[in-house]
Amino acid sequence: MEFQQSRTFSNLQNAYELELMLSTIYSIYGDIARQSGYQEIGFIYDTFQRNSKEHARIWLRQMNQGLLPNLEEALAASAQIENYKGSQLYRQNAIIAGEEGYTNLESLFNGIANIDLNHALQFEENYNNLLRNQVFCKPQPQFWICMQCGNIMNGLCAPEVCPVCGFPQGYYRLYNVERV
């Protein structure tokens, strides 16, 4: 029997999905605890959120014979998921909500679908930049901003090391006045 067809693999998938869900739920509950004035309870939720995230990583690695997706695979999969949610799933949910008279939820589904389509575009852009080796270098000079200290540089490439804070190139992104 193939591993992917086994009940054990199905159990791994279920455990992975449960831990993903709990990670997000615990993050939200931690926010609720802090907003209610209970910092220590919020901290406990934060700890359990990180634990659940790590458990999900463990199950994902087991489903993939010890490997995690590389960045290109992660970006491609993320773009596909966001495109599906934005162009199909939430659009269908909006239609159903409208047919049932829940116009506020119809608008909400459509609004979040638009956000997800924007997410897909960002994942696709980063995927293409990664493939073209243009994440930190562009064909034309650009302004780059260090996300650690705010230093702004101009050039074809982001500096390998920020001359102000010493953080590596990975902390630079394109400078965009609207995003600052």
PDB file of C-alpha atoms in Angstrom:
ATOM      1  CA  MET A   1       0.000   0.000   0.000  1.00  0.00           C
ATOM      2  CA  GLU A   2       1.225   3.475  -0.876  1.00  0.00           C
ATOM      3  CA  PHE A   3       1.855   5.666   2.146  1.00  0.00           C
ATOM      4  CA  GLN A   4      -0.385   8.449   0.738  1.00  0.00           C
ATOM      5  CA  GLN A   5      -3.284   5.944   0.530  1.00  0.00           C
ATOM      6  CA  SER A   6      -2.889   4.728   4.112  1.00  0.00           C
ATOM      7  CA  ARG A   7      -5.092   5.612   7.053  1.00  0.00           C
ATOM      8  CA  THR A   8      -1.936   6.805   8.812  1.00  0.00           C
ATOM      9  CA  PHE A   9      -1.379   9.391   6.077  1.00  0.00           C
ATOM     10  CA  SER A  10      -5.006  10.497   6.407  1.00  0.00           C
ATOM     11  CA  ASN A  11      -4.479  10.812  10.164  1.00  0.00           C
ATOM     12  CA  LEU A  12      -1.372  12.928   9.540  1.00  0.00           C
ATOM     13  CA  GLN A  13      -3.387  15.222   7.259  1.00  0.00           C
ATOM     14  CA  ASN A  14      -6.121  15.560   9.875  1.00  0.00           C
ATOM     15  CA  ALA A  15      -3.589  16.265  12.631  1.00  0.00           C
ATOM     16  CA  TYR A  16      -1.863  18.865  10.406  1.00  0.00           C
ATOM     17  CA  GLU A  17      -5.145  20.646   9.646  1.00  0.00           C
ATOM     18  CA  LEU A  18      -6.205  20.576  13.311  1.00  0.00           C
ATOM     19  CA  GLU A  19      -2.916  22.105  14.479  1.00  0.00           C
ATOM     20  CA  LEU A  20      -3.145  24.805  11.792  1.00  0.00           C
ATOM     21  CA  MET A  21      -6.654  25.662  12.933  1.00  0.00           C
ATOM     22  CA  LEU A  22      -5.691  25.677  16.609  1.00  0.00           C
ATOM     23  CA  SER A  23      -2.693  27.898  15.919  1.00  0.00           C
ATOM     24  CA  THR A  24      -4.965  30.554  14.456  1.00  0.00           C
ATOM     25  CA  ILE A  25      -7.695  30.115  17.061  1.00  0.00           C
ATOM     26  CA  TYR A  26      -5.177  30.423  19.901  1.00  0.00           C
ATOM     27  CA  SER A  27      -3.732  33.555  18.299  1.00  0.00           C
ATOM     28  CA  ILE A  28      -7.213  35.123  18.228  1.00  0.00           C
ATOM     29  CA  TYR A  29      -7.985  33.971  21.786  1.00  0.00           C
ATOM     30  CA  GLY A  30      -4.675  35.435  22.983  1.00  0.00           C
ATOM     31  CA  ASP A  31      -5.721  38.785  21.503  1.00  0.00           C
ATOM     32  CA  ILE A  32      -9.084  38.502  23.276  1.00  0.00           C
ATOM     33  CA  ALA A  33      -7.349  37.758  26.582  1.00  0.00           C
ATOM     34  CA  ARG A  34      -5.040  40.781  26.239  1.00  0.00           C
ATOM     35  CA  GLN A  35      -7.916  43.061  25.197  1.00  0.00           C
ATOM     36  CA  SER A  36      -9.767  41.866  28.306  1.00  0.00           C
ATOM     37  CA  GLY A  37      -6.809  42.895  30.466  1.00  0.00           C
ATOM     38  CA  TYR A  38      -5.313  39.434  31.054  1.00  0.00           C
ATOM     39  CA  GLN A  39      -1.760  39.625  29.736  1.00  0.00           C
ATOM     40  CA  GLU A  40      -0.604  36.354  31.330  1.00  0.00           C
ATOM     41  CA  ILE A  41      -3.497  34.396  29.815  1.00  0.00           C
ATOM     42  CA  GLY A  42      -2.685  36.045  26.482  1.00  0.00           C
ATOM     43  CA  PHE A  43       0.918  34.906  26.875  1.00  0.00           C
ATOM     44  CA  ILE A  44      -0.252  31.320  27.542  1.00  0.00           C
ATOM     45  CA  TYR A  45      -2.313  31.402  24.343  1.00  0.00           C
ATOM     46  CA  ASP A  46       0.702  32.793  22.447  1.00  0.00           C
ATOM     47  CA  THR A  47       2.839  29.912  23.705  1.00  0.00           C
ATOM     48  CA  PHE A  48       0.234  27.311  22.749  1.00  0.00           C
ATOM     49  CA  GLN A  49      -0.211  29.015  19.357  1.00  0.00           C
ATOM     50  CA  ARG A  50       3.513  28.623  18.669  1.00  0.00           C
ATOM     51  CA  ASN A  51       3.381  25.014  19.897  1.00  0.00           C
ATOM     52  CA  SER A  52       0.480  24.219  17.553  1.00  0.00           C
ATOM     53  CA  LYS A  53       2.302  25.851  14.650  1.00  0.00           C
ATOM     54  CA  GLU A  54       5.356  23.701  15.352  1.00  0.00           C
ATOM     55  CA  HIS A  55       3.189  20.580  15.622  1.00  0.00           C
ATOM     56  CA  ALA A  56       1.719  21.426  12.197  1.00  0.00           C
ATOM     57  CA  ARG A  57       5.259  21.763  10.805  1.00  0.00           C
ATOM     58  CA  ILE A  58       6.147  18.338  12.246  1.00  0.00           C
ATOM     59  CA  TRP A  59       3.078  16.700  10.640  1.00  0.00           C
ATOM     60  CA  LEU A  60       3.711  18.426   7.293  1.00  0.00           C
ATOM     61  CA  ARG A  61       7.302  17.204   7.299  1.00  0.00           C
ATOM     62  CA  GLN A  62       6.116  13.652   8.022  1.00  0.00           C
ATOM     63  CA  MET A  63       3.596  13.785   5.167  1.00  0.00           C
ATOM     64  CA  ASN A  64       6.437  14.864   2.835  1.00  0.00           C
ATOM     65  CA  GLN A  65       8.959  12.169   3.819  1.00  0.00           C
ATOM     66  CA  GLY A  66      10.935  14.503   6.070  1.00  0.00           C
ATOM     67  CA  LEU A  67      10.926  17.557   3.802  1.00  0.00           C
ATOM     68  CA  LEU A  68       9.188  20.908   3.860  1.00  0.00           C
ATOM     69  CA  PRO A  69       8.336  22.744   0.643  1.00  0.00           C
ATOM     70  CA  ASN A  70      11.008  25.086  -0.667  1.00  0.00           C
ATOM     71  CA  LEU A  71      10.186  28.773  -1.089  1.00  0.00           C
ATOM     72  CA  GLU A  72       9.266  28.446  -4.785  1.00  0.00           C
ATOM     73  CA  GLU A  73       6.851  25.611  -3.994  1.00  0.00           C
ATOM     74  CA  ALA A  74       5.394  27.549  -1.060  1.00  0.00           C
ATOM     75  CA  LEU A  75       4.855  30.694  -3.167  1.00  0.00           C
ATOM     76  CA  ALA A  76       3.271  28.745  -6.056  1.00  0.00           C
ATOM     77  CA  ALA A  77       0.951  26.819  -3.702  1.00  0.00           C
ATOM     78  CA  SER A  78       0.024  30.001  -1.825  1.00  0.00           C
ATOM     79  CA  ALA A  79      -0.824  31.842  -5.057  1.00  0.00           C
ATOM     80  CA  GLN A  80      -2.975  28.911  -6.165  1.00  0.00           C
ATOM     81  CA  ILE A  81      -4.850  28.789  -2.845  1.00  0.00           C
ATOM     82  CA  GLU A  82      -5.465  32.552  -2.766  1.00  0.00           C
ATOM     83  CA  ASN A  83      -6.607  32.552  -6.410  1.00  0.00           C
ATOM     84  CA  TYR A  84      -9.043  29.717  -5.666  1.00  0.00           C
ATOM     85  CA  LYS A  85     -10.468  31.481  -2.608  1.00  0.00           C
ATOM     86  CA  GLY A  86     -10.717  34.834  -4.381  1.00  0.00           C
ATOM     87  CA  SER A  87     -12.067  33.733  -7.739  1.00  0.00           C
ATOM     88  CA  GLN A  88     -14.142  30.674  -6.847  1.00  0.00           C
ATOM     89  CA  LEU A  89     -14.814  29.724  -3.217  1.00  0.00           C
ATOM     90  CA  TYR A  90     -15.719  33.120  -1.752  1.00  0.00           C
ATOM     91  CA  ARG A  91     -17.458  34.242  -4.965  1.00  0.00           C
ATOM     92  CA  GLN A  92     -19.730  31.177  -4.729  1.00  0.00           C
ATOM     93  CA  ASN A  93     -20.287  31.845  -1.036  1.00  0.00           C
ATOM     94  CA  ALA A  94     -21.239  35.438  -1.904  1.00  0.00           C
ATOM     95  CA  ILE A  95     -23.769  34.269  -4.497  1.00  0.00           C
ATOM     96  CA  ILE A  96     -25.373  31.901  -2.005  1.00  0.00           C
ATOM     97  CA  ALA A  97     -25.468  34.569   0.715  1.00  0.00           C
ATOM     98  CA  GLY A  98     -27.114  36.989  -1.732  1.00  0.00           C
ATOM     99  CA  GLU A  99     -29.682  34.395  -2.821  1.00  0.00           C
ATOM    100  CA  GLU A 100     -30.541  33.776   0.820  1.00  0.00           C
ATOM    101  CA  GLY A 101     -30.911  37.489   1.527  1.00  0.00           C
ATOM    102  CA  TYR A 102     -27.729  37.951   3.567  1.00  0.00           C
ATOM    103  CA  THR A 103     -26.503  40.949   1.603  1.00  0.00           C
ATOM    104  CA  ASN A 104     -24.087  42.046   4.330  1.00  0.00           C
ATOM    105  CA  LEU A 105     -22.387  38.629   4.178  1.00  0.00           C
ATOM    106  CA  GLU A 106     -22.498  38.694   0.374  1.00  0.00           C
ATOM    107  CA  SER A 107     -20.530  41.953   0.475  1.00  0.00           C
ATOM    108  CA  LEU A 108     -18.150  40.551   3.068  1.00  0.00           C
ATOM    109  CA  PHE A 109     -17.414  37.415   1.002  1.00  0.00           C
ATOM    110  CA  ASN A 110     -16.811  39.572  -2.094  1.00  0.00           C
ATOM    111  CA  GLY A 111     -14.582  41.968  -0.157  1.00  0.00           C
ATOM    112  CA  ILE A 112     -12.432  39.196   1.258  1.00  0.00           C
ATOM    113  CA  ALA A 113     -12.332  37.528  -2.187  1.00  0.00           C
ATOM    114  CA  ASN A 114     -10.817  40.757  -3.543  1.00  0.00           C
ATOM    115  CA  ILE A 115      -8.252  40.798  -0.733  1.00  0.00           C
ATOM    116  CA  ASP A 116      -7.344  37.174  -1.480  1.00  0.00           C
ATOM    117  CA  LEU A 117      -6.888  37.960  -5.176  1.00  0.00           C
ATOM    118  CA  ASN A 118      -4.481  40.721  -4.138  1.00  0.00           C
ATOM    119  CA  HIS A 119      -2.637  38.184  -1.966  1.00  0.00           C
ATOM    120  CA  ALA A 120      -2.396  35.872  -4.971  1.00  0.00           C
ATOM    121  CA  LEU A 121      -0.888  38.664  -7.078  1.00  0.00           C
ATOM    122  CA  GLN A 122       1.712  39.379  -4.406  1.00  0.00           C
ATOM    123  CA  PHE A 123       2.635  35.694  -4.128  1.00  0.00           C
ATOM    124  CA  GLU A 124       2.863  35.428  -7.942  1.00  0.00           C
ATOM    125  CA  GLU A 125       5.030  38.552  -8.158  1.00  0.00           C
ATOM    126  CA  ASN A 126       7.381  37.232  -5.487  1.00  0.00           C
ATOM    127  CA  TYR A 127       7.455  33.800  -7.144  1.00  0.00           C
ATOM    128  CA  ASN A 128       8.412  35.379 -10.483  1.00  0.00           C
ATOM    129  CA  ASN A 129      11.005  37.638  -8.847  1.00  0.00           C
ATOM    130  CA  LEU A 130      12.521  34.608  -7.131  1.00  0.00           C
ATOM    131  CA  LEU A 131      12.721  32.656 -10.403  1.00  0.00           C
ATOM    132  CA  ARG A 132      14.300  35.650 -12.221  1.00  0.00           C
ATOM    133  CA  ASN A 133      16.668  36.297  -9.301  1.00  0.00           C
ATOM    134  CA  GLN A 134      15.165  39.781  -8.964  1.00  0.00           C
ATOM    135  CA  VAL A 135      14.114  39.800  -5.307  1.00  0.00           C
ATOM    136  CA  PHE A 136      17.014  42.031  -4.229  1.00  0.00           C
ATOM    137  CA  CYS A 137      18.174  43.277  -7.648  1.00  0.00           C
ATOM    138  CA  LYS A 138      16.183  44.938 -10.427  1.00  0.00           C
ATOM    139  CA  PRO A 139      17.052  45.863 -14.024  1.00  0.00           C
ATOM    140  CA  GLN A 140      16.557  49.583 -13.236  1.00  0.00           C
ATOM    141  CA  PRO A 141      17.728  51.491 -10.149  1.00  0.00           C
ATOM    142  CA  GLN A 142      15.211  51.376  -7.309  1.00  0.00           C
ATOM    143  CA  PHE A 143      14.826  52.777  -3.829  1.00  0.00           C
ATOM    144  CA  TRP A 144      15.273  50.090  -1.157  1.00  0.00           C
ATOM    145  CA  ILE A 145      14.269  50.412   2.513  1.00  0.00           C
ATOM    146  CA  CYS A 146      15.654  48.416   5.427  1.00  0.00           C
ATOM    147  CA  MET A 147      12.726  46.944   7.336  1.00  0.00           C
ATOM    148  CA  GLN A 148      14.807  46.901  10.531  1.00  0.00           C
ATOM    149  CA  CYS A 149      15.984  50.506  10.793  1.00  0.00           C
ATOM    150  CA  GLY A 150      14.302  52.373   7.922  1.00  0.00           C
ATOM    151  CA  ASN A 151      17.498  53.215   6.015  1.00  0.00           C
ATOM    152  CA  ILE A 152      16.738  54.081   2.365  1.00  0.00           C
ATOM    153  CA  MET A 153      19.224  53.320  -0.411  1.00  0.00           C
ATOM    154  CA  ASN A 154      19.116  53.750  -4.187  1.00  0.00           C
ATOM    155  CA  GLY A 155      20.596  51.268  -6.650  1.00  0.00           C
ATOM    156  CA  LEU A 156      20.102  48.232  -8.841  1.00  0.00           C
ATOM    157  CA  CYS A 157      20.382  45.992  -5.779  1.00  0.00           C
ATOM    158  CA  ALA A 158      19.627  46.254  -2.109  1.00  0.00           C
ATOM    159  CA  PRO A 159      22.855  46.432  -0.087  1.00  0.00           C
ATOM    160  CA  GLU A 160      24.165  43.068   1.076  1.00  0.00           C
ATOM    161  CA  VAL A 161      24.380  44.516   4.591  1.00  0.00           C
ATOM    162  CA  CYS A 162      22.589  47.617   5.836  1.00  0.00           C
ATOM    163  CA  PRO A 163      25.242  50.288   6.436  1.00  0.00           C
ATOM    164  CA  VAL A 164      23.217  51.700   9.336  1.00  0.00           C
ATOM    165  CA  CYS A 165      22.054  48.712  11.418  1.00  0.00           C
ATOM    166  CA  GLY A 166      24.153  45.890   9.960  1.00  0.00           C
ATOM    167  CA  PHE A 167      21.187  43.641   9.171  1.00  0.00           C
ATOM    168  CA  PRO A 168      21.517  41.440   6.051  1.00  0.00           C
ATOM    169  CA  GLN A 169      20.028  42.079   2.613  1.00  0.00           C
ATOM    170  CA  GLY A 170      16.974  39.958   3.458  1.00  0.00           C
ATOM    171  CA  TYR A 171      15.711  42.879   5.562  1.00  0.00           C
ATOM    172  CA  TYR A 172      15.451  45.141   2.508  1.00  0.00           C
ATOM    173  CA  ARG A 173      12.354  45.587   0.374  1.00  0.00           C
ATOM    174  CA  LEU A 174      11.465  47.961  -2.405  1.00  0.00           C
ATOM    175  CA  TYR A 175      10.628  51.375  -1.018  1.00  0.00           C
ATOM    176  CA  ASN A 176       7.058  52.335  -1.765  1.00  0.00           C
ATOM    177  CA  VAL A 177       5.756  55.571  -0.267  1.00  0.00           C
ATOM    178  CA  GLU A 178       2.216  54.120   0.030  1.00  0.00           C
ATOM    179  CA  ARG A 179       3.505  51.150   2.096  1.00  0.00           C
ATOM    180  CA  VAL A 180       5.658  53.055   4.574  1.00  0.00           C
TER     181      VAL A 180
END
